[in-house]
Coordinates of C-alpha atoms in Angstrom, one line a residue:
Chain W
M1 CA -6.3 38.1 -13.8
T2 CA -5.6 36.1 -16.8
H3 CA -6.9 38.4 -20.0
P4 CA -8.4 36.5 -22.9
T5 CA -7.6 37.1 -26.4
E6 CA -9.0 40.6 -26.6
R7 CA -12.1 41.4 -28.5
T8 CA -14.2 44.3 -29.7
I9 CA -17.7 44.1 -28.4
A10 CA -20.4 46.7 -28.4
V11 CA -23.0 46.8 -25.7
A12 CA -26.2 48.5 -26.9
G13 CA -28.1 49.6 -23.9
A14 CA -26.6 51.7 -21.1
G15 CA -29.0 50.8 -18.4
L16 CA -28.1 49.0 -15.3
L17 CA -27.6 45.7 -17.1
G18 CA -25.6 47.3 -19.9
R19 CA -23.5 49.1 -17.7
L20 CA -22.4 46.0 -15.3
V21 CA -21.7 44.0 -18.4
A22 CA -19.6 46.9 -20.2
W23 CA -17.5 47.5 -17.2
Q24 CA -16.9 43.6 -16.6
L25 CA -15.8 43.1 -20.3
L26 CA -13.5 46.2 -20.0
R27 CA -11.9 44.6 -17.0
D28 CA -11.6 41.3 -18.7
G29 CA -9.5 43.2 -21.4
H30 CA -11.8 44.0 -24.2
A31 CA -12.6 46.8 -25.9
V32 CA -16.0 47.6 -25.2
T33 CA -18.3 50.1 -27.0
L34 CA -21.8 51.4 -25.2
Y35 CA -24.4 52.7 -27.2
D36 CA -27.7 54.2 -25.8
A37 CA -30.5 55.9 -27.5
G38 CA -30.6 58.2 -24.7
D39 CA -28.6 60.5 -22.2
L40 CA -25.6 58.7 -20.1
E41 CA -25.9 61.1 -17.0
H42 CA -29.7 61.4 -17.0
P43 CA -30.8 58.0 -18.6
E44 CA -33.9 57.0 -19.8
A45 CA -33.9 53.4 -18.4
A46 CA -36.2 52.3 -15.7
A47 CA -33.2 51.6 -13.8
W48 CA -32.8 55.6 -13.2
T49 CA -36.8 55.6 -12.4
A50 CA -36.3 52.4 -10.2
A51 CA -36.1 52.4 -5.9
G52 CA -32.9 50.2 -5.9
M53 CA -34.2 47.6 -4.1
V54 CA -32.9 44.0 -3.3
A55 CA -35.6 42.4 -1.9
P56 CA -35.8 38.4 -2.9
L57 CA -38.7 37.9 -0.1
C58 CA -41.0 40.6 -1.0
E59 CA -40.6 40.4 -4.7
T60 CA -40.8 36.5 -4.6
A61 CA -44.1 36.4 -2.9
V62 CA -45.6 37.8 -6.0
S63 CA -43.4 35.6 -8.6
E64 CA -41.5 32.6 -8.1
R65 CA -38.6 30.4 -6.8
S66 CA -36.0 31.2 -9.3
V67 CA -36.5 34.9 -8.2
F68 CA -35.6 34.3 -5.0
E69 CA -32.4 32.3 -5.8
M70 CA -31.3 34.8 -8.2
G71 CA -32.0 37.5 -5.6
R72 CA -30.0 35.9 -2.9
F73 CA -27.2 35.4 -5.7
A74 CA -27.3 39.1 -5.9
L75 CA -27.2 39.9 -2.2
A76 CA -24.3 38.0 -2.1
Q77 CA -22.8 39.6 -5.3
W78 CA -23.4 43.1 -4.9
P79 CA -21.1 43.7 -1.7
R80 CA -18.4 42.3 -4.1
W81 CA -19.1 44.5 -7.3
L82 CA -19.5 47.4 -5.0
D83 CA -16.4 46.9 -3.1
A84 CA -14.7 46.8 -6.7
L85 CA -16.2 50.1 -7.6
D86 CA -14.7 51.6 -4.6
A87 CA -18.5 52.1 -3.3
S88 CA -19.4 50.0 -0.4
G89 CA -21.4 53.1 0.7
L90 CA -24.1 52.6 -1.6
W91 CA -24.9 49.3 -0.1
H92 CA -27.4 49.3 2.7
H93 CA -28.2 45.7 4.1
Q94 CA -30.5 46.6 7.2
G95 CA -33.3 44.6 6.1
S96 CA -36.8 45.5 5.0
L97 CA -40.1 46.2 7.2
M98 CA -43.6 45.6 6.1
V99 CA -46.6 46.8 7.8
A100 CA -50.4 47.2 7.4
H101 CA -53.2 49.0 8.8
A102 CA -55.4 47.2 11.2
Q103 CA -58.2 46.5 9.1
D104 CA -55.5 44.9 6.4
M105 CA -53.5 42.8 8.8
G106 CA -54.9 39.8 6.6
E107 CA -52.5 41.2 4.1
L108 CA -49.2 40.5 6.1
T109 CA -50.8 36.8 6.9
Q110 CA -51.6 36.1 3.1
F111 CA -48.1 37.5 2.2
R112 CA -46.5 34.8 4.8
R113 CA -48.6 32.0 3.5
D114 CA -47.4 32.9 0.1
L115 CA -44.2 33.2 0.5
A116 CA -44.2 30.1 2.6
H117 CA -45.8 28.5 -0.6
V118 CA -43.3 29.5 -2.7
L119 CA -40.0 28.9 -0.7
D120 CA -42.0 25.6 0.6
D121 CA -40.6 26.5 4.3
E122 CA -41.1 28.8 6.9
P123 CA -40.4 32.2 5.5
P124 CA -37.2 33.8 7.2
C125 CA -39.3 36.9 8.7
Q126 CA -40.3 38.3 12.0
T127 CA -43.6 39.6 13.3
L128 CA -43.3 42.7 15.1
D129 CA -45.3 44.3 17.5
D130 CA -45.7 47.9 17.7
A131 CA -42.8 48.6 20.2
E132 CA -40.5 46.6 17.7
I133 CA -41.6 48.5 14.6
H134 CA -40.9 52.1 16.4
R135 CA -37.5 50.3 17.6
L136 CA -36.7 49.6 14.0
E137 CA -38.1 53.3 12.3
P138 CA -39.0 55.6 15.0
D139 CA -40.7 57.9 12.4
L140 CA -43.3 55.7 11.1
A141 CA -47.1 56.4 12.3
A142 CA -48.1 55.3 15.8
S143 CA -51.0 53.6 14.3
F144 CA -48.8 50.8 13.3
R145 CA -49.6 48.0 15.5
Q146 CA -48.1 44.7 13.5
G147 CA -45.3 44.4 11.0
L148 CA -43.0 42.0 9.1
Y149 CA -39.8 42.1 9.5
L150 CA -37.4 40.7 6.6
P151 CA -33.8 41.1 7.6
D152 CA -32.1 39.8 4.5
E153 CA -32.8 42.4 2.1
A154 CA -31.1 45.3 1.2
H155 CA -31.4 48.6 -1.1
L156 CA -28.7 50.4 -3.0
D157 CA -28.1 54.1 -4.2
N158 CA -28.9 53.1 -7.6
R159 CA -28.5 56.9 -9.3
E160 CA -25.0 57.1 -7.7
L161 CA -24.0 53.5 -8.6
L162 CA -25.1 53.9 -12.5
A163 CA -23.2 57.0 -12.5
R164 CA -19.9 55.5 -11.0
L165 CA -20.4 52.5 -13.4
L166 CA -20.2 55.0 -16.2
A167 CA -17.3 56.8 -14.7
E168 CA -15.4 53.3 -14.3
I169 CA -16.4 52.8 -17.9
R170 CA -14.9 55.7 -19.2
R171 CA -11.6 55.4 -16.6
L172 CA -11.2 51.9 -18.6
G173 CA -11.2 53.2 -22.0
G174 CA -14.7 52.0 -22.8
S175 CA -16.1 54.2 -25.8
C176 CA -19.7 55.5 -25.1
H177 CA -22.0 57.4 -27.4
A178 CA -24.8 58.9 -26.3
H179 CA -28.0 59.9 -28.1
C180 CA -27.2 56.8 -30.3
P181 CA -30.3 55.1 -31.1
V182 CA -29.0 51.3 -32.7
D183 CA -30.0 48.4 -34.1
T184 CA -28.3 45.3 -33.4
F185 CA -27.3 42.1 -35.6
P186 CA -24.8 39.4 -35.3
G187 CA -21.8 40.7 -34.8
E188 CA -22.7 44.3 -36.2
I189 CA -24.3 47.4 -35.1
E190 CA -26.1 49.7 -36.9
T191 CA -26.2 53.4 -36.3
R192 CA -27.7 56.5 -38.4
D193 CA -23.7 56.6 -39.5
G194 CA -24.2 52.9 -41.1
R195 CA -23.0 49.5 -39.7
R196 CA -20.0 48.6 -37.7
A197 CA -18.5 45.1 -37.0
F198 CA -17.5 43.8 -33.9
D199 CA -16.7 40.6 -32.8
L200 CA -19.9 40.1 -30.5
V201 CA -22.8 42.6 -29.8
V202 CA -24.4 42.1 -26.4
D203 CA -28.1 43.8 -26.7
C204 CA -29.3 45.3 -23.2
R205 CA -31.7 47.7 -24.2
G206 CA -35.1 46.4 -22.4
T207 CA -37.9 47.6 -24.1
G208 CA -36.0 49.0 -27.1
A209 CA -35.2 45.4 -28.3
R210 CA -38.1 44.4 -29.6
Q211 CA -36.8 44.1 -33.1
H212 CA -35.5 40.6 -31.5
H213 CA -38.2 39.8 -28.9
P214 CA -41.9 40.4 -30.4
S215 CA -43.4 39.4 -27.1
L216 CA -41.5 41.6 -24.9
R217 CA -44.0 44.5 -23.4
G218 CA -43.5 47.5 -21.0
V219 CA -45.3 47.7 -17.7
R220 CA -45.8 51.1 -17.0
G221 CA -44.3 52.1 -13.1
E222 CA -45.0 55.2 -11.7
T223 CA -42.8 56.5 -8.8
L224 CA -42.6 60.2 -6.6
H225 CA -39.3 61.1 -5.3
V226 CA -39.5 63.6 -2.1
Q227 CA -37.4 65.3 0.4
T228 CA -38.1 66.2 3.6
A229 CA -35.7 66.5 6.7
E230 CA -38.6 65.9 9.1
I231 CA -38.3 61.9 8.7
H232 CA -35.3 59.2 8.7
L233 CA -35.7 55.5 7.7
S234 CA -33.3 53.3 8.0
R235 CA -34.8 50.5 5.6
P236 CA -37.5 50.3 2.8
V237 CA -40.9 50.5 4.2
R238 CA -43.6 48.5 2.9
L239 CA -47.3 48.9 3.1
M240 CA -49.4 46.0 2.4
H241 CA -53.4 47.2 1.5
P242 CA -55.5 45.1 -0.4
R243 CA -55.3 47.3 -3.9
Y244 CA -52.0 48.2 -4.0
Q245 CA -48.6 47.7 -2.3
L246 CA -46.4 50.4 -2.2
Y247 CA -43.0 51.2 -0.7
V248 CA -41.0 53.9 0.2
V249 CA -37.2 53.9 0.0
P250 CA -34.5 56.2 1.7
K251 CA -32.2 58.1 -0.4
P252 CA -29.5 60.4 0.3
D253 CA -29.6 64.1 0.7
Q254 CA -33.3 63.0 3.0
R255 CA -34.7 62.2 -0.1
F256 CA -37.3 59.0 -0.6
V257 CA -38.6 57.4 -3.6
I258 CA -42.3 55.9 -3.3
G259 CA -43.4 53.4 -6.1
A260 CA -44.5 52.1 -7.6
T261 CA -47.4 51.4 -9.7
Q262 CA -47.9 48.5 -11.9
I263 CA -50.3 49.0 -14.9
E264 CA -50.4 47.0 -18.0
S265 CA -49.9 49.7 -20.2
E266 CA -46.9 50.9 -22.4
D267 CA -48.0 54.5 -21.9
R268 CA -44.8 56.4 -20.8
S269 CA -47.3 60.0 -20.3
P270 CA -46.9 61.8 -17.0
V271 CA -48.0 60.0 -13.8
S272 CA -51.9 60.2 -13.3
L273 CA -53.8 61.8 -10.6
Q274 CA -54.9 58.6 -9.5
S275 CA -51.6 57.1 -9.0
S276 CA -50.3 60.3 -7.6
L277 CA -53.3 60.2 -4.7
E278 CA -52.4 56.7 -4.1
L279 CA -48.8 57.1 -4.1
G280 CA -49.0 60.3 -2.2
S281 CA -51.6 59.1 0.5
A282 CA -49.1 55.4 1.3
L283 CA -46.4 57.9 2.3
Y284 CA -48.7 60.0 4.2
T285 CA -50.0 57.1 6.3
L286 CA -46.8 55.7 6.7
S287 CA -45.9 58.9 8.4
P288 CA -48.2 62.3 8.6
A289 CA -44.7 64.1 8.6
F290 CA -44.5 63.5 5.0
A291 CA -47.3 65.9 4.6
E292 CA -44.9 68.6 4.4
A293 CA -42.5 66.6 1.9
R294 CA -41.3 68.6 -1.1
I295 CA -42.1 66.5 -4.3
L296 CA -39.0 66.8 -6.6
E297 CA -39.7 64.3 -8.9
Q298 CA -42.4 62.4 -10.7
G299 CA -41.2 59.3 -12.5
V300 CA -42.4 57.4 -15.2
N301 CA -41.0 54.4 -17.0
L302 CA -41.7 51.0 -18.5
R303 CA -40.5 47.6 -17.1
P304 CA -39.0 45.6 -20.0
A305 CA -41.1 42.3 -19.6
F306 CA -41.6 38.6 -21.2
R307 CA -45.2 37.0 -20.9
D308 CA -43.5 34.7 -17.9
N309 CA -42.2 38.2 -16.3
L310 CA -38.6 36.3 -16.1
P311 CA -35.5 37.3 -17.8
H312 CA -33.9 35.4 -20.5
V313 CA -30.9 35.5 -22.3
T314 CA -30.8 34.3 -25.8
E315 CA -27.4 33.6 -27.7
R316 CA -26.3 33.0 -31.2
D317 CA -23.2 33.8 -33.1
G318 CA -22.0 37.2 -32.5
L319 CA -24.9 38.3 -31.0
I320 CA -26.5 38.2 -27.2
T321 CA -29.4 39.6 -26.0
A322 CA -30.7 39.8 -22.1
N323 CA -33.9 41.2 -21.3
G324 CA -36.9 40.9 -18.9
L325 CA -35.6 41.7 -15.9
F326 CA -39.3 43.3 -15.1
R327 CA -39.7 44.7 -11.6
H328 CA -36.6 43.3 -10.6
G329 CA -33.8 45.3 -12.3
Y330 CA -31.3 45.7 -9.5
L331 CA -32.5 42.2 -7.7
L332 CA -32.0 39.9 -10.8
A333 CA -29.3 42.0 -12.5
P334 CA -26.3 40.3 -11.2
A335 CA -27.3 36.8 -11.7
V336 CA -28.1 37.8 -15.4
A337 CA -25.2 39.7 -15.8
C338 CA -23.0 36.6 -14.4
H339 CA -24.7 34.1 -16.6
L340 CA -24.2 35.7 -19.9
L341 CA -20.6 36.9 -18.8
A342 CA -19.7 33.5 -18.2
G343 CA -20.9 32.3 -21.6
I344 CA -18.5 35.0 -22.8
R345 CA -15.3 34.3 -20.9
G346 CA -15.9 30.3 -21.8
R347 CA -15.1 29.3 -18.2
G348 CA -16.9 28.5 -15.2
E349 CA -20.8 27.5 -15.1
Q350 CA -23.3 29.9 -16.4
P351 CA -25.4 30.6 -13.2
F352 CA -29.2 30.0 -13.0
A353 CA -29.0 28.6 -16.7
E354 CA -32.3 26.6 -16.1
T355 CA -34.1 29.5 -15.8
L356 CA -32.0 32.3 -18.0
T357 CA -31.0 30.2 -21.1
G358 CA -33.5 29.9 -24.1
H359 CA -36.2 31.5 -25.7
P360 CA -38.9 33.4 -23.8
P361 CA -42.2 31.8 -23.9
Q362 CA -44.1 32.4 -27.2
E363 CA -41.1 33.4 -29.0
S364 CA -39.1 30.5 -31.1
A365 CA -35.4 30.6 -32.1
A366 CA -35.6 32.7 -35.4
Chain U
M1 CA -78.4 12.1 -24.2
S2 CA -77.7 15.4 -26.2
A3 CA -81.4 16.8 -24.2
L4 CA -79.6 15.8 -21.1
H5 CA -76.5 18.0 -22.2
D6 CA -78.2 20.4 -24.4
D7 CA -77.5 23.3 -21.7
T8 CA -75.6 26.2 -23.3
L9 CA -75.8 29.7 -21.5
T10 CA -77.3 32.5 -24.0
L11 CA -77.0 36.1 -23.3
Y12 CA -78.2 38.6 -25.8
G13 CA -78.9 35.7 -28.5
E14 CA -75.3 34.4 -28.0
S15 CA -74.6 31.2 -26.8
F16 CA -71.7 30.4 -24.7
S17 CA -70.2 27.2 -24.4
S18 CA -68.9 27.9 -20.6
R19 CA -70.7 29.4 -17.8
F20 CA -67.3 30.7 -16.2
L21 CA -65.9 34.2 -17.0
L22 CA -62.9 35.1 -15.8
G23 CA -60.9 38.5 -14.9
T24 CA -57.6 39.1 -16.3
A25 CA -56.0 41.2 -13.3
L26 CA -53.7 40.4 -10.5
Y27 CA -51.9 37.3 -12.1
S28 CA -48.2 37.1 -11.5
S29 CA -47.2 36.9 -15.2
P30 CA -49.3 37.0 -18.7
A31 CA -48.0 33.4 -19.1
V32 CA -50.2 32.4 -15.4
M33 CA -52.9 34.1 -16.9
E34 CA -53.1 32.1 -20.3
A35 CA -52.7 29.0 -18.7
S36 CA -55.5 29.9 -16.1
I37 CA -57.6 30.6 -18.8
K38 CA -57.1 27.8 -20.5
A39 CA -57.4 25.5 -17.6
A40 CA -60.9 27.2 -16.9
G41 CA -62.0 26.5 -20.4
C42 CA -63.8 29.7 -20.3
D43 CA -65.3 31.6 -23.4
M44 CA -65.2 35.1 -22.5
V45 CA -62.6 37.2 -20.3
T46 CA -63.2 40.8 -18.8
L47 CA -60.3 43.3 -19.1
G48 CA -60.3 46.7 -17.5
L49 CA -58.9 49.7 -19.5
R50 CA -59.5 52.5 -17.0
R51 CA -56.0 53.1 -16.4
Q52 CA -54.0 52.0 -19.5
N53 CA -54.4 55.2 -21.4
P54 CA -56.9 53.5 -23.7
A55 CA -57.3 56.7 -25.9
E56 CA -53.6 56.1 -27.4
G57 CA -53.9 52.0 -27.3
D58 CA -50.6 52.3 -24.9
G59 CA -52.2 48.4 -23.1
D60 CA -52.1 46.9 -26.7
A61 CA -49.3 44.4 -26.3
F62 CA -51.1 43.2 -23.0
W63 CA -54.5 43.1 -24.8
Q64 CA -52.8 41.4 -27.8
I65 CA -52.3 38.3 -25.1
L66 CA -56.1 38.5 -24.5
R67 CA -57.1 38.4 -28.0
D68 CA -54.3 35.6 -28.6
S69 CA -56.5 33.3 -26.0
G70 CA -59.3 33.0 -28.4
C71 CA -62.1 34.2 -26.0
R72 CA -64.4 36.7 -26.7
L73 CA -63.6 40.1 -24.8
L74 CA -65.6 41.9 -22.4
P75 CA -64.2 45.3 -21.7
N76 CA -65.5 46.6 -18.3
T77 CA -65.7 50.1 -17.1
A78 CA -63.8 49.2 -13.5
G79 CA -62.7 52.3 -11.8
C80 CA -65.1 54.4 -12.8
R81 CA -66.9 56.6 -10.5
S82 CA -69.9 58.4 -12.9
A83 CA -72.0 57.4 -15.6
R84 CA -70.5 59.8 -17.7
E85 CA -66.8 58.2 -17.0
A86 CA -68.3 54.9 -18.0
I87 CA -70.2 55.6 -20.7
T88 CA -67.2 57.5 -22.2
L89 CA -65.0 54.3 -21.4
A90 CA -67.5 52.0 -23.1
Q91 CA -67.6 53.9 -26.2
M92 CA -63.9 53.9 -26.3
S93 CA -63.9 49.9 -25.9
R94 CA -66.3 49.3 -28.4
E95 CA -64.2 51.0 -31.0
M96 CA -60.9 49.5 -30.0
F97 CA -62.0 45.9 -29.4
D98 CA -64.8 46.1 -32.1
T99 CA -67.2 44.7 -29.9
P100 CA -70.8 45.8 -28.4
W101 CA -70.4 44.1 -25.4
I102 CA -69.4 45.7 -22.1
K103 CA -69.6 44.9 -18.5
V104 CA -70.8 48.1 -16.6
E105 CA -69.4 49.0 -13.1
V106 CA -69.7 52.4 -11.4
I107 CA -68.3 52.4 -8.0
G108 CA -70.1 54.4 -5.4
D109 CA -67.7 53.4 -2.7
D110 CA -63.8 53.2 -2.8
Y111 CA -63.3 51.3 0.3
N112 CA -65.7 48.0 -0.5
L113 CA -66.1 48.7 -4.0
Q114 CA -69.9 48.6 -4.0
P115 CA -71.5 49.7 -7.2
D116 CA -73.5 52.9 -7.2
P117 CA -76.7 51.8 -8.2
F118 CA -78.0 55.2 -9.4
G119 CA -75.0 56.0 -11.7
L120 CA -75.1 52.3 -13.0
L121 CA -78.8 52.5 -13.8
E122 CA -78.0 55.8 -15.9
A123 CA -75.0 54.4 -17.8
C124 CA -76.8 51.1 -18.6
R125 CA -80.0 53.2 -19.9
T126 CA -77.6 55.1 -22.0
L127 CA -75.5 52.5 -23.5
I128 CA -78.2 50.2 -24.3
D129 CA -80.0 53.2 -26.1
D130 CA -76.7 53.3 -28.0
G131 CA -76.7 49.4 -29.1
F132 CA -74.5 47.8 -26.3
K133 CA -74.9 44.6 -25.1
V134 CA -74.7 45.5 -21.4
L135 CA -73.6 43.2 -18.5
P136 CA -73.9 45.5 -15.4
Y137 CA -72.2 44.6 -12.2
C138 CA -75.0 45.3 -9.9
T139 CA -75.5 44.7 -5.9
D140 CA -78.2 42.2 -4.7
D141 CA -81.1 44.4 -4.5
L142 CA -84.3 43.4 -6.2
V143 CA -85.6 47.1 -7.0
L144 CA -82.5 47.7 -9.0
C145 CA -82.2 44.7 -10.8
Q146 CA -85.6 45.3 -11.6
R147 CA -85.0 49.0 -13.3
L148 CA -82.0 47.2 -14.7
R149 CA -84.2 44.8 -16.4
E150 CA -86.5 47.3 -17.5
A151 CA -83.8 49.5 -18.8
G152 CA -83.4 46.6 -21.3
C153 CA -80.3 44.9 -19.7
Q154 CA -80.8 41.3 -21.2
A155 CA -78.9 39.7 -18.2
L156 CA -77.7 41.0 -14.8
M157 CA -74.4 40.2 -13.3
P158 CA -75.3 40.3 -9.0
W159 CA -72.7 40.5 -6.6
G160 CA -71.9 37.6 -4.3
A161 CA -70.0 40.1 -1.8
P162 CA -67.7 42.8 -2.5
I163 CA -64.7 42.5 -4.7
G164 CA -62.2 40.0 -3.9
T165 CA -63.2 39.6 -0.5
G166 CA -63.7 36.2 -1.0
R167 CA -66.8 35.7 1.3
G168 CA -69.0 33.9 -0.9
L169 CA -73.2 34.5 -1.0
M170 CA -73.5 36.7 1.5
N171 CA -77.2 37.4 1.0
R172 CA -78.6 34.2 0.1
Y173 CA -82.5 35.4 0.6
A174 CA -81.7 38.4 -1.6
L175 CA -79.8 36.1 -4.4
E176 CA -82.8 33.7 -4.0
T177 CA -85.4 36.4 -4.4
L178 CA -83.4 37.4 -7.8
R179 CA -83.5 34.3 -9.1
Q180 CA -87.1 33.8 -8.1
R181 CA -88.2 37.3 -9.7
L182 CA -86.1 37.9 -12.3
D183 CA -86.4 36.1 -16.0
V184 CA -83.1 37.0 -17.4
P185 CA -79.7 35.5 -16.8
L186 CA -78.0 35.8 -13.8
I187 CA -74.7 35.6 -13.4
I188 CA -72.8 35.9 -9.9
D189 CA -69.7 38.4 -10.3
A190 CA -67.6 39.2 -7.5
G191 CA -67.0 38.1 -4.0
L192 CA -66.6 34.3 -4.7
G193 CA -63.5 32.9 -2.8
A194 CA -64.3 29.2 -3.2
P195 CA -65.4 26.4 -5.6
S196 CA -67.9 25.5 -3.0
Q197 CA -69.5 29.2 -3.1
A198 CA -69.5 28.5 -7.1
A199 CA -71.1 25.7 -7.2
E200 CA -73.8 27.0 -4.3
A201 CA -74.5 29.7 -6.5
M202 CA -74.9 27.4 -9.4
E203 CA -77.3 25.2 -7.5
M204 CA -79.5 28.1 -6.6
G205 CA -79.9 28.5 -10.4
F206 CA -77.9 31.3 -11.4
D207 CA -76.6 31.2 -14.8
G208 CA -73.1 31.6 -14.2
V209 CA -70.1 32.9 -12.4
L210 CA -67.3 35.3 -13.0
L211 CA -64.4 35.8 -10.7
N212 CA -60.8 36.7 -10.8
T213 CA -59.2 37.1 -7.4
A214 CA -59.7 33.9 -6.1
V215 CA -58.1 32.3 -9.0
A216 CA -55.1 35.0 -9.7
K217 CA -54.3 34.6 -6.0
A218 CA -54.0 31.1 -5.6
H219 CA -50.9 29.6 -5.0
R220 CA -51.7 27.8 -8.2
P221 CA -53.9 29.8 -10.5
P222 CA -54.8 27.3 -13.7
L223 CA -55.1 24.5 -10.9
M224 CA -57.9 26.6 -9.0
A225 CA -59.4 27.9 -12.4
E226 CA -59.8 23.9 -12.8
A227 CA -61.2 23.7 -9.6
F228 CA -63.9 26.3 -10.2
A229 CA -64.7 25.1 -13.5
E230 CA -65.8 22.1 -12.5
A231 CA -67.8 23.1 -9.5
I232 CA -69.6 25.3 -11.8
V233 CA -70.4 22.4 -13.9
A234 CA -71.2 20.4 -10.9
G235 CA -73.5 23.1 -9.3
R236 CA -75.1 23.6 -12.8
K237 CA -75.9 19.9 -13.4
A238 CA -77.2 19.5 -9.5
Y239 CA -79.6 22.2 -10.4
R240 CA -81.2 20.8 -13.8
A241 CA -81.3 17.5 -12.1
G242 CA -83.4 19.1 -9.1
L243 CA -82.0 18.9 -5.3
M244 CA -84.1 17.3 -3.2
Q245 CA -85.8 19.1 -0.1
Q246 CA -84.0 19.0 3.1
R247 CA -86.0 16.9 5.6
Q248 CA -85.9 17.1 9.7
T249 CA -86.7 13.3 9.6
A250 CA -84.0 10.6 8.4
S251 CA -85.3 8.8 5.5
P252 CA -83.6 5.3 4.7
S253 CA -82.8 5.0 1.1
T254 CA -83.1 1.3 1.6
P255 CA -86.4 0.4 2.8
T256 CA -86.4 -1.0 6.3
L257 CA -88.5 -4.0 6.0
G258 CA -89.8 -5.5 9.4
Q259 CA -89.3 -2.5 11.3
P260 CA -92.5 -1.1 13.0
F261 CA -93.3 2.3 12.8
W262 CA -93.8 3.2 16.7
H263 CA -89.6 2.7 16.6
S264 CA -89.8 6.3 15.4
G265 CA -91.7 7.6 18.2
V266 CA -93.8 9.6 16.5

């Protein structure tokens, strides 16, 4: 690898995006300093609360085509990065499964129609009957008679990934500052101890970066983490219901994440009883054996979102901001990271420039 | 000319330039919602507060987007299951949005989100006494609507069909009865899936339409908002113009001179 002139670069925010960018910049030979307002081992980032799905089709049905394109990019990029981290075992590319109760079959039809519209093509998914559903996931409740299988979707063990990235950043000599809230400026970072100059500052602070993005908002999401040895799932399963669409994602150690609610609020208080009933009953519906699962954690976090719910990267002399990954962190982070890394490296085309470059709606260049 | 077009909706003494009220849930992004509100040309939008932790104002980033739309805000009590919950939420929303308007929803059944008429009436009585401008989301039951009217509601919002079903006017007979028997503005709220259904409601003499899912879940929400807006205007014009009566016998609009009557076989 050819190393350009070494620069001093500060990365603010050690969520998924901040860690990916810091790691890559260290590999490029830069001197990187990583700051986070919270803990690094148990981050406050949405990436820690998230379920770690890389589901371009599921997510595109509720957003737009660019999300699908960036998601396809992620499906190709993640295995390369995980390989470089010697962590290929964290990647699970076994598709995802979508099921609905008999009375809610319309939801599956609607999903297919929405997806066909966004893709302008027949969506790459297969209708399954009950035998096929249970061949894929034998532990699901017997009552599911029809489902959709989306082969080209994946999930990753996100908490382990965040830990591996941090370890690698440290191994490569990155300087990490936990519990250190900062303000970011072109070529400068301000901490409680004053200002420090850098050749470049990259701001990946999510909802913490409202200083630069007045239109940025947080969208509350709630999850449950449960543990049971009675059920094995090989892939994420999504329950389609007219009022909520929840998914369960298998994790190491017989753990499962069920999520997530989506509430237009910046409320960080604990999970509400209503949400916990919804999440719990979705789990129970997927398999009654979940009834005796133990609730290990209730997660609450805010997804950073711009008004179009799409990510945006802004660049000016000495300061790059990347934000607004909304509910698509693991799906969109590779595209966003590669876009801004190409800009820093000054070579190669910046992918997805049309979507990512420029100011988010309602914000003009300040 | 002006008499022909002077046709504003009046609710509780306030005039509205549009007869289309839009809900603000379920859009793929706030940007899509804003574009839909604009395309709908609506004057009032509803917003739910129940799950936003309103006491702490945690939904404010989103509510600000609605304030910026320039529309009047109609907070609702969606998600409340008792009169008491609805009353508390209404009082909170009055303080937060500095508005006496409230769409009162008390849900009686979780599966089809059918209004609970008993809780609804109780909540409306209290809120009207408390000075609110109450728009109750109700079923098409005549006696319930009469009681709401007696309680002081100056406008009612009967459903076309259960929320989010898109089934249109499920019980035309009941809705026609409401229109004939009640002398207050009636707005069809919920259950509409197609602009033709909105036009149908307006042709029947309803005063407005409130909907959300049919627009928010369309493939192109702003275009669907525009389609509904046009249907509502068309339906209203048709109502004011006076629909012709349907007849069994064909009646040519051009006189057919020279055709003897016995051709008709009467």
